[in-house]
Structures are given as structure tokens and as C-alpha cells.
Short mmCIF file of C-alpha atoms and ligand atoms in Angstrom, two decimals:
data_model
loop_
_atom_site.label_atom_id
_atom_site.label_comp_id
_atom_site.label_asym_id
_atom_site.label_seq_id
_atom_site.Cartn_x
_atom_site.Cartn_y
_atom_site.Cartn_z
CA UNK Q 386 -16.11 -6.56 -14.13
CA UNK Q 387 -15.54 -9.74 -12.12
CA UNK Q 388 -12.56 -9.79 -9.79
CA UNK Q 389 -10.39 -12.70 -8.84
CA UNK Q 390 -8.48 -12.99 -5.55
CA UNK Q 391 -5.14 -12.03 -7.14
CA UNK Q 392 -6.64 -8.80 -8.44
CA UNK Q 393 -8.10 -8.14 -5.01
CA UNK Q 394 -4.69 -8.46 -3.33
CA UNK Q 395 -3.08 -6.34 -6.07
CA UNK Q 396 -5.67 -3.59 -5.48
CA UNK Q 397 -5.17 -3.81 -1.70
CA UNK Q 398 -1.39 -3.57 -2.14
CA UNK Q 399 -1.73 -0.64 -4.56
CA UNK Q 400 -3.44 1.27 -1.77
CA UNK Q 401 -1.54 0.12 1.33
CA UNK Q 402 1.76 -0.96 -0.20
CA UNK Q 403 3.18 -4.46 -0.19
CA UNK Q 404 4.42 -5.66 3.22
CA UNK Q 405 5.88 -9.15 2.91
CA UNK Q 406 5.15 -11.42 5.84
CA UNK Q 407 2.05 -9.50 6.94
CA UNK Q 408 -1.68 -9.89 6.29
CA UNK Q 409 -2.67 -7.91 3.17
CA UNK Q 410 -5.33 -6.22 5.34
CA UNK Q 411 -5.49 -5.93 9.14
CA UNK Q 412 -1.69 -6.18 9.16
CA UNK Q 413 -1.25 -4.81 12.69
CA UNK Q 414 -2.87 -6.87 15.39
CA UNK Q 415 -2.58 -8.41 18.83
CA UNK Q 416 -3.36 -12.03 19.67
CA UNK Q 417 -5.21 -12.83 22.88
CA UNK Q 418 -6.55 -16.03 24.42
CA UNK Q 419 -9.53 -16.83 26.55
CA UNK Q 420 -12.86 -18.62 26.55
CA UNK Q 421 -16.36 -18.29 25.15
CA UNK Q 422 -19.35 -19.49 27.16
CA UNK Q 423 -22.79 -19.67 25.58
CA UNK Q 424 -25.80 -18.49 27.58
CA UNK Q 425 -29.00 -20.47 28.08
CA UNK Q 426 -30.79 -19.21 24.92
CA UNK Q 427 -28.08 -20.17 22.45
CA UNK Q 428 -28.71 -23.93 22.35
CA UNK Q 429 -32.36 -23.38 21.43
CA UNK Q 430 -31.25 -21.47 18.31
CA UNK Q 431 -28.43 -23.67 17.00
CA UNK Q 432 -26.94 -27.09 17.59
CA UNK Q 433 -23.43 -25.65 17.01
CA UNK Q 434 -20.99 -27.15 19.53
CA UNK Q 435 -19.74 -23.83 20.95
CA UNK Q 436 -23.31 -22.70 21.65
CA UNK Q 437 -24.30 -25.53 24.00
CA UNK Q 438 -23.16 -23.87 27.25
CA UNK Q 439 -19.77 -25.40 28.04
CA UNK Q 440 -16.83 -22.97 27.95
CA UNK Q 441 -14.67 -23.41 24.84
CA UNK Q 442 -11.13 -22.07 24.38
CA UNK Q 443 -10.63 -19.24 21.89
CA UNK Q 444 -7.88 -17.31 20.16
CA UNK Q 445 -8.82 -13.73 19.34
CA UNK Q 446 -7.04 -11.11 17.25
CA UNK Q 447 -7.73 -7.39 17.67
CA UNK Q 448 -6.48 -5.38 14.73
CA UNK Q 449 -6.45 -2.23 12.62
CA UNK Q 450 -7.89 -2.62 9.12
CA UNK Q 451 -4.97 -1.11 7.24
CA UNK Q 452 -2.62 -3.29 5.22
CA UNK Q 453 0.31 -1.28 6.57
CA UNK Q 454 1.72 -2.90 9.73
CA UNK Q 455 3.14 0.49 10.83
CA UNK Q 456 -0.18 2.32 10.46
CA UNK Q 457 -0.59 4.38 13.65
CA UNK Q 458 -3.43 3.40 15.97
CA UNK Q 459 -4.74 6.98 15.90
CA UNK Q 460 -5.46 6.89 12.14
CA UNK Q 461 -9.07 6.40 10.99
CA UNK Q 462 -9.62 2.71 10.24
CA UNK Q 463 -12.06 -0.11 10.80
CA UNK Q 464 -10.88 -2.18 13.80
CA UNK Q 465 -11.19 -5.96 13.75
CA UNK Q 466 -12.11 -8.62 16.29
CA UNK Q 467 -11.53 -12.12 14.91
CA UNK Q 468 -12.35 -15.07 17.15
CA UNK Q 469 -11.42 -18.71 16.65
CA UNK Q 470 -13.36 -21.21 18.77
CA UNK Q 471 -11.65 -24.57 19.50
CA UNK Q 472 -14.46 -27.11 19.42
CA UNK Q 473 -14.65 -30.50 21.15
CA UNK Q 474 -13.27 -33.11 18.75
CA UNK Q 475 -10.55 -30.83 17.39
CA UNK Q 476 -12.41 -28.76 14.77
CA UNK Q 477 -12.62 -24.98 14.80
CA UNK Q 478 -15.05 -22.27 13.82
CA UNK Q 479 -14.47 -18.53 13.38
CA UNK Q 480 -16.35 -15.23 13.70
CA UNK Q 481 -14.64 -12.28 12.01
CA UNK Q 482 -16.04 -8.84 12.75
CA UNK Q 483 -15.21 -5.14 12.41
CA UNK Q 484 -16.26 -1.83 13.94
CA UNK Q 485 -18.10 -0.68 10.78
CA UNK Q 486 -21.76 -1.77 11.09
CA UNK Q 487 -22.06 -2.80 7.44
CA UNK Q 488 -19.81 -3.32 4.43
CA UNK Q 489 -19.13 -0.43 2.07
CA UNK Q 490 -20.10 -2.44 -1.02
CA UNK Q 491 -22.64 -5.13 -1.94
CA UNK Q 492 -20.08 -7.01 -4.04
CA UNK Q 493 -16.35 -7.77 -3.92
CA UNK Q 494 -16.03 -5.89 -7.21
CA UNK Q 495 -17.15 -2.62 -5.61
CA UNK Q 496 -14.63 -2.93 -2.77
CA UNK Q 497 -11.76 -3.89 -5.06
CA UNK Q 498 -12.55 -1.15 -7.59
CA UNK Q 499 -12.67 1.38 -4.74
CA UNK Q 500 -9.24 0.34 -3.46
CA UNK Q 501 -7.76 0.24 -6.97
CA UNK Q 502 -9.10 3.75 -7.69
CA UNK Q 503 -7.86 5.11 -4.35
CA UNK Q 504 -4.48 3.53 -4.97
CA UNK Q 505 -4.13 5.07 -8.43
CA UNK Q 506 -2.62 8.39 -7.29
CA UNK Q 507 -3.75 11.46 -9.17
CA UNK Q 508 -6.03 9.39 -11.43
CA UNK Q 509 -8.25 8.74 -8.37
CA UNK Q 510 -9.90 12.11 -8.99
CA UNK Q 511 -11.65 10.84 -12.14
CA UNK Q 512 -11.75 7.12 -11.30
CA UNK Q 513 -13.61 7.40 -8.00
CA UNK Q 514 -16.77 9.01 -9.44
CA UNK Q 515 -16.97 6.18 -12.00
CA UNK Q 516 -16.68 3.56 -9.26
CA UNK Q 517 -19.41 5.26 -7.22
CA UNK Q 518 -21.63 5.42 -10.32
CA UNK Q 519 -21.22 1.65 -10.83
CA UNK Q 520 -21.85 0.85 -7.15
CA UNK Q 521 -24.47 3.31 -5.91
CA UNK Q 522 -24.73 1.68 -2.45
CA UNK Q 523 -21.24 3.10 -1.79
CA UNK Q 524 -22.50 6.66 -2.28
CA UNK Q 525 -24.91 6.05 0.60
CA UNK Q 526 -22.52 4.05 2.76
CA UNK Q 527 -19.28 6.06 2.51
CA UNK Q 528 -20.48 9.08 4.53
CA UNK Q 529 -22.66 6.98 6.84
CA UNK Q 530 -19.80 4.67 7.80
CA UNK Q 531 -17.13 7.37 8.22
CA UNK Q 532 -17.81 7.96 11.97
CA UNK Q 533 -17.19 4.27 12.71
CA UNK Q 534 -13.62 4.68 11.41
CA UNK Q 535 -12.70 7.09 14.21
CA UNK Q 536 -10.17 5.62 16.64
CA UNK Q 537 -11.90 4.04 19.65
CA UNK Q 538 -10.60 4.78 23.17
CA UNK Q 539 -9.72 1.09 23.43
CA UNK Q 540 -10.14 -2.09 21.38
CA UNK Q 541 -11.91 -3.36 24.51
CA UNK Q 542 -14.50 -0.57 24.40
CA UNK Q 543 -15.52 -0.91 20.73
CA UNK Q 544 -18.50 -2.73 19.18
CA UNK Q 545 -17.73 -5.18 16.37
CA UNK Q 546 -20.13 -6.32 13.64
CA UNK Q 547 -20.07 -9.58 11.67
CA UNK Q 548 -22.04 -7.86 8.86
CA UNK Q 549 -23.01 -11.02 6.92
CA UNK Q 550 -26.06 -13.18 7.56
CA UNK Q 551 -25.59 -16.76 8.75
CA UNK Q 552 -28.24 -19.43 9.06
CA UNK Q 553 -28.61 -20.91 12.56
CA UNK Q 554 -30.21 -24.37 12.65
CA UNK Q 555 -31.50 -25.88 15.90
CA UNK Q 556 -31.72 -29.56 16.81
CA UNK Q 557 -35.41 -29.64 15.82
CA UNK Q 558 -34.58 -28.43 12.30
CA UNK Q 559 -35.80 -24.86 12.95
CA UNK Q 560 -33.89 -22.23 10.95
CA UNK Q 561 -33.35 -18.50 11.19
CA UNK Q 562 -30.88 -16.02 9.66
CA UNK Q 563 -28.82 -13.97 12.11
CA UNK Q 564 -26.13 -11.30 12.14
CA UNK Q 565 -23.46 -11.08 14.86
CA UNK Q 566 -22.46 -8.15 17.07
CA UNK Q 567 -19.81 -8.23 19.83
CA UNK Q 568 -20.81 -5.76 22.56
CA UNK Q 569 -18.00 -4.61 24.86
CA UNK Q 570 -18.34 -4.85 28.62
CA UNK Q 571 -16.11 -1.75 28.96
CA UNK Q 572 -17.75 1.59 28.28
CA UNK Q 573 -15.64 4.66 27.74
CA UNK Q 574 -16.30 8.08 26.25
CA UNK Q 575 -15.27 8.58 22.63
CA UNK Q 576 -11.99 10.39 22.07
CA UNK Q 577 -11.18 13.10 19.56
CA UNK Q 578 -8.60 12.62 16.81
CA UNK Q 579 -6.35 15.03 18.70
CA UNK Q 580 -6.62 12.99 21.91
CA UNK Q 581 -5.97 9.76 19.97
CA UNK Q 582 -2.85 11.27 18.42
CA UNK Q 583 -1.64 12.43 21.84
CA UNK Q 584 -1.95 8.85 23.11
CA UNK Q 585 0.65 7.66 20.58
CA UNK Q 586 1.15 5.34 17.59
CA UNK Q 587 0.53 2.12 19.50
CA UNK Q 588 -1.92 3.28 22.13
CA UNK Q 589 -4.52 0.62 21.36
CA UNK Q 590 -1.97 -2.18 21.61
CA UNK Q 591 -0.47 -0.73 24.82
CA UNK Q 592 -3.92 -0.28 26.33
CA UNK Q 593 -4.65 -4.01 25.88
CA UNK Q 594 -1.57 -4.95 27.89
CA UNK Q 595 -2.50 -2.56 30.70
CA UNK Q 596 -6.09 -3.81 30.83
CA UNK Q 597 -5.11 -7.47 30.94
CA UNK Q 598 -3.00 -6.76 34.02
CA UNK Q 599 -6.18 -5.54 35.75
CA UNK Q 600 -8.40 -8.44 34.64
CA UNK Q 601 -10.18 -10.06 31.67
CA UNK Q 602 -11.55 -8.15 28.68
CA UNK Q 603 -15.15 -9.18 28.01
CA UNK Q 604 -17.60 -9.00 25.11
CA UNK Q 605 -21.16 -10.30 24.75
CA UNK Q 606 -22.22 -11.96 21.50
CA UNK Q 607 -25.54 -10.56 20.35
CA UNK Q 608 -27.60 -11.86 17.44
CA UNK Q 609 -29.89 -9.74 15.32
CA UNK Q 610 -32.64 -11.99 13.92
CA UNK Q 611 -33.82 -11.42 10.35
CA UNK Q 612 -37.50 -10.96 9.53
CA UNK Q 613 -39.04 -12.00 6.19
CA UNK Q 614 -37.87 -9.68 3.43
CA UNK Q 615 -34.62 -8.59 5.11
CA UNK Q 616 -31.61 -8.77 2.75
CA UNK Q 617 -29.71 -11.96 3.49
CA UNK Q 618 -27.06 -11.69 0.79
CA UNK Q 619 -26.11 -8.03 1.09
CA UNK Q 620 -23.70 -6.98 3.86
CA UNK Q 621 -23.94 -3.35 2.67
CA UNK Q 622 -27.61 -3.06 3.72
CA UNK Q 623 -28.72 -2.70 7.36
CA UNK Q 624 -31.66 -4.61 8.84
CA UNK Q 625 -34.20 -2.43 10.64
CA UNK Q 626 -33.13 -1.55 14.18
CA UNK Q 627 -36.37 -2.93 15.58
CA UNK Q 628 -35.40 -6.53 14.70
CA UNK Q 629 -35.28 -8.91 17.65
CA UNK Q 630 -31.90 -9.17 19.38
CA UNK Q 631 -30.75 -12.08 21.53
CA UNK Q 632 -27.61 -12.28 23.68
CA UNK Q 633 -26.15 -15.73 23.24
CA UNK Q 634 -22.86 -15.82 25.10
CA UNK Q 635 -19.82 -14.12 26.54
CA UNK Q 636 -16.23 -13.89 25.46
CA UNK Q 637 -13.59 -13.53 28.14
CA UNK Q 638 -10.06 -12.65 27.01
CA UNK Q 639 -7.56 -13.23 29.77
CA UNK Q 640 -4.03 -12.93 28.39
CA UNK Q 641 -1.82 -12.49 25.35
CA UNK Q 642 -1.64 -15.57 23.12
CA UNK Q 643 2.02 -16.37 22.65
CA UNK Q 644 1.71 -19.96 21.45
CA UNK Q 645 0.34 -19.14 18.00
CA UNK Q 646 2.01 -17.58 14.93
CA UNK Q 647 5.42 -18.69 16.11
CA UNK Q 648 7.68 -21.40 14.71
CA UNK Q 649 5.88 -21.56 11.38
CA UNK Q 650 2.35 -21.78 12.84
CA UNK Q 651 -0.13 -20.19 10.42
CA UNK Q 652 -3.26 -18.66 11.91
CA UNK Q 653 -6.13 -17.78 9.59
CA UNK Q 654 -9.52 -16.42 10.62
CA UNK Q 655 -12.04 -17.38 7.94
CA UNK Q 656 -15.67 -16.22 8.29
CA UNK Q 657 -16.86 -19.18 6.18
CA UNK Q 658 -15.33 -21.70 8.62
CA UNK Q 659 -18.67 -22.65 10.15
CA UNK Q 660 -19.73 -25.80 11.97
CA UNK Q 661 -22.78 -28.10 12.12
CA UNK Q 662 -25.73 -25.92 13.11
CA UNK Q 663 -24.48 -22.81 11.26
CA UNK Q 664 -24.46 -22.20 7.50
CA UNK Q 665 -23.12 -19.35 5.35
CA UNK Q 666 -25.47 -17.22 3.30
CA UNK Q 667 -24.83 -16.73 -0.41
CA UNK Q 668 -23.64 -13.16 0.16
CA UNK Q 669 -21.08 -12.62 -2.67
CA UNK Q 670 -18.71 -10.73 -0.35
CA UNK Q 671 -18.77 -13.55 2.20
CA UNK Q 672 -18.20 -16.14 -0.52
CA UNK Q 673 -15.26 -14.16 -1.93
CA UNK Q 674 -13.46 -13.55 1.35
CA UNK Q 675 -11.86 -17.00 1.90
CA UNK Q 676 -10.41 -16.90 -1.62
CA UNK Q 677 -8.82 -13.49 -0.99
CA UNK Q 678 -7.63 -14.61 2.46
CA UNK Q 679 -5.97 -17.72 0.98
CA UNK Q 680 -4.13 -15.52 -1.49
CA UNK Q 681 -2.96 -13.27 1.37
CA UNK Q 682 -1.94 -16.31 3.43
CA UNK Q 683 0.05 -17.75 0.51
CA UNK Q 684 1.93 -14.45 0.17
CA UNK Q 685 2.50 -13.84 3.88
CA UNK Q 686 3.84 -17.36 4.46
CA UNK Q 687 5.98 -17.74 1.31
C1 HEM Z 1399 -14.38 -8.35 -0.65
C2 HEM Z 1399 -14.27 -8.08 0.65
C3 HEM Z 1399 -13.06 -8.34 1.48
C4 HEM Z 1399 -11.76 -8.59 1.12
C5 HEM Z 1399 -11.17 -8.66 -0.30
C6 HEM Z 1399 -11.00 -8.79 2.34
C7 HEM Z 1399 -9.65 -9.07 2.38
C8 HEM Z 1399 -8.95 -9.40 3.53
C9 HEM Z 1399 -7.63 -9.95 3.56
C10 HEM Z 1399 -6.77 -10.22 2.33
C11 HEM Z 1399 -7.30 -10.16 4.86
C12 HEM Z 1399 -6.01 -10.78 5.40
C13 HEM Z 1399 -6.23 -12.30 5.54
C14 HEM Z 1399 -5.05 -13.06 6.07
O1 HEM Z 1399 -3.92 -12.87 5.60
O2 HEM Z 1399 -5.28 -13.92 6.97
C15 HEM Z 1399 -8.41 -9.74 5.66
C16 HEM Z 1399 -8.47 -9.79 7.03
C17 HEM Z 1399 -9.55 -9.41 7.77
N1 HEM Z 1399 -10.79 -9.02 7.31
FE1 HEM Z 1399 -11.33 -8.87 5.39
N2 HEM Z 1399 -11.83 -8.65 3.42
C18 HEM Z 1399 -13.09 -8.38 2.95
C19 HEM Z 1399 -14.24 -8.18 3.70
C20 HEM Z 1399 -14.28 -8.17 5.07
C21 HEM Z 1399 -15.48 -7.98 5.84
C22 HEM Z 1399 -16.88 -7.82 5.27
C23 HEM Z 1399 -15.10 -8.02 7.16
C24 HEM Z 1399 -15.95 -7.91 8.40
C25 HEM Z 1399 -17.20 -8.27 8.48
C26 HEM Z 1399 -13.67 -8.23 7.20
C27 HEM Z 1399 -12.91 -8.33 8.35
C28 HEM Z 1399 -11.59 -8.72 8.37
C29 HEM Z 1399 -10.83 -8.88 9.60
C30 HEM Z 1399 -11.31 -8.61 11.04
C31 HEM Z 1399 -9.56 -9.34 9.22
C32 HEM Z 1399 -8.40 -9.67 10.14
C33 HEM Z 1399 -8.46 -11.14 10.53
C34 HEM Z 1399 -7.27 -11.49 11.39
O3 HEM Z 1399 -7.10 -10.85 12.43
O4 HEM Z 1399 -6.53 -12.42 11.00
N3 HEM Z 1399 -13.22 -8.33 5.91
N4 HEM Z 1399 -9.42 -9.29 4.83
#
């Protein structure tokens, strides 16, 4: 089976319901603004404009993965951190990451079939085993990823993973494949489901407002560097933990962003919106995402 973006959105809506005006996934989110400043190692790894050391303005969106905008913050869910960097000269580039360390499925088909089966009511009982049989990586990933769906104590204290591989090209023509992780500056103990529920439906959103009153929310961008033989086109497969890691910059979120998504402004975070010095891999999930996002954007803005 090959899926198209319309089928993907239909499957997403079958599971989460249709919520006009909202993103088909990650419907509930909070926009923040701030800056990103690359550290000294970044420029030796890529000629990308935001990695040369000067602070660049960003818009970030912290979100819950559900397509239901009323989904309570205490429910299990991947959380998202999407960052848009405003580059000198007026162009933009995005990094879109989630709290699950890798993707459930190697292909868009696996993900869409999973959602369609889960959204099929009582028929899910016999459909799900067939989907898992067709996409065996999901049998391994579903239980392994479940803990990362637990509600974090704060969006600001969670780790977010870009999952896909991107090629970083330096000014001398040197190339390497990397994966992104945003490491939080804030560290807080994990909370139980019961504690999360006690904190309320919007506790993650409310916590952001309280934190910003005290000062900026910070994350460090860390790269994991691929070694020969590591899967470059499969976001469902981890690279060995021992791979070299390099910290390339810091994100500082200082306030709510109130200037975007008002008065008809459309804000889209697209992981394939790269810039000179960074290239996408041929990961089929990465290549499919912008098509599904465009379909969601067309629906949420119509
Ligand atoms: C086949 C796989 C996927 C599909 C079909 C899909 C679908 C979607 C859709 C329809 C949206 C809403 C877009 C919009 O209206 O702007 C969305 C948002 C998002 N997705 Fe995905 N997605 C996929 C994979 C991923 C992966 C692998 C990640 C993380 C590495 C991810 C992270 C996010 C995040 C963080 C957002 C929210 C962006 C924002 O705040 O605007 N997605 N996704």
C-alpha cells in the first residue's frame, strides 16, 4: 500500500476527530519567541547561516502530539518542539522535534495504517495485528517508545529528538550525517500520571507562562554524528549510543510570541525547510511529511 497525503489526514482524523481550524496533529500548542546562538564548533561542521555564531531570532512552538486541541496535558502523548530560525537575508529554516527518540515506523505507510486501524473502533482488534505483521519495526518500537509518551513535568524540562538524519556540509566541502536533540537546561524529576492529572488539563501551558516570568527557557542543540553503516533513511532505527555527540548552540526562549498566527498569518514548521549547508536525507518519512503538512495547512486555513 502506498499512501497519499489526503489518506494520511483522513487516517489522522479518524483517530483524533476532525477539528477545523487546527493542525491535524499537534493541535494544542504555545508559541514562544527568542534567539538561537551557535557555539564555536558549529561553523566547522556546516556553512548554514544560523550556525555561524551570530544570534538569530526564532519562533518556537511547544505542543502535544494529539490532533485534538482539547486533549488534556496529562494524557500520554509525544510532545513537540518546533523551531523556526529567521536567517539573514529573509529566508527561514526549521527544526521539528518530538520527545520520542525515534519514529514508530520506517515508512509513512506504517504510521498511517496504524492510525487508520486504531481509528476503526471495534475492528481495531483484528486490524492492528495485521498492521504490525506488515511493519515489524513497530512491534519492537511500540513498547520501547511508550515511556517517552508519559507527561513531562514541564515542556521546558523535556528532551526533544529530530529523529531524521540530515547532511551537514562545511565550507571546505566536508560532509557528515547528523541527528538533532534539544537538551533542556531545566532538570526536574519525572511525575506520575496521578500527579500530572492533579496538575490539571493545561498544566504544561500554564507552567510555561510561570517560567517565563522568572526568566528565559533554554535548550542546547546537540548533534549525534553518524558512523559508516548507520541507517540514514530510517527514523525508526536508533544509532548506537556511543556515536560522537557535539553541542552546537543554545536556544533561549524569552516570551510568548503574539505577533504570529494572528490576522491571517499562517505559520508552518516544515522539517525539510533546510538552508545552504544542510541537506535532507532520503528518509521516506521525512520526504512525506511536507506533503501531509501542506494538506493539513490547506484544511486549517480554508
Ligand atoms: C508520516 C509521518 C508523519 C505525518 C503524516 C505527520 C503529520 C503531521 C501533521 C499533519 C502535522 C500538522 C502540520 C500543520 O498543520 O502545520 C504535524 C505536525 C507536527 N509533527 Fe508530524 N507527522 C509525521 C512525522 C513526524 C515526525 C517524525 C516528527 C518528529 C521528528 C513530527 C513532529 C511534528 C511536530 C513537532 C509537529 C507540530 C509542528 C508545529 O508546532 O506546528 N512529525 N505532523
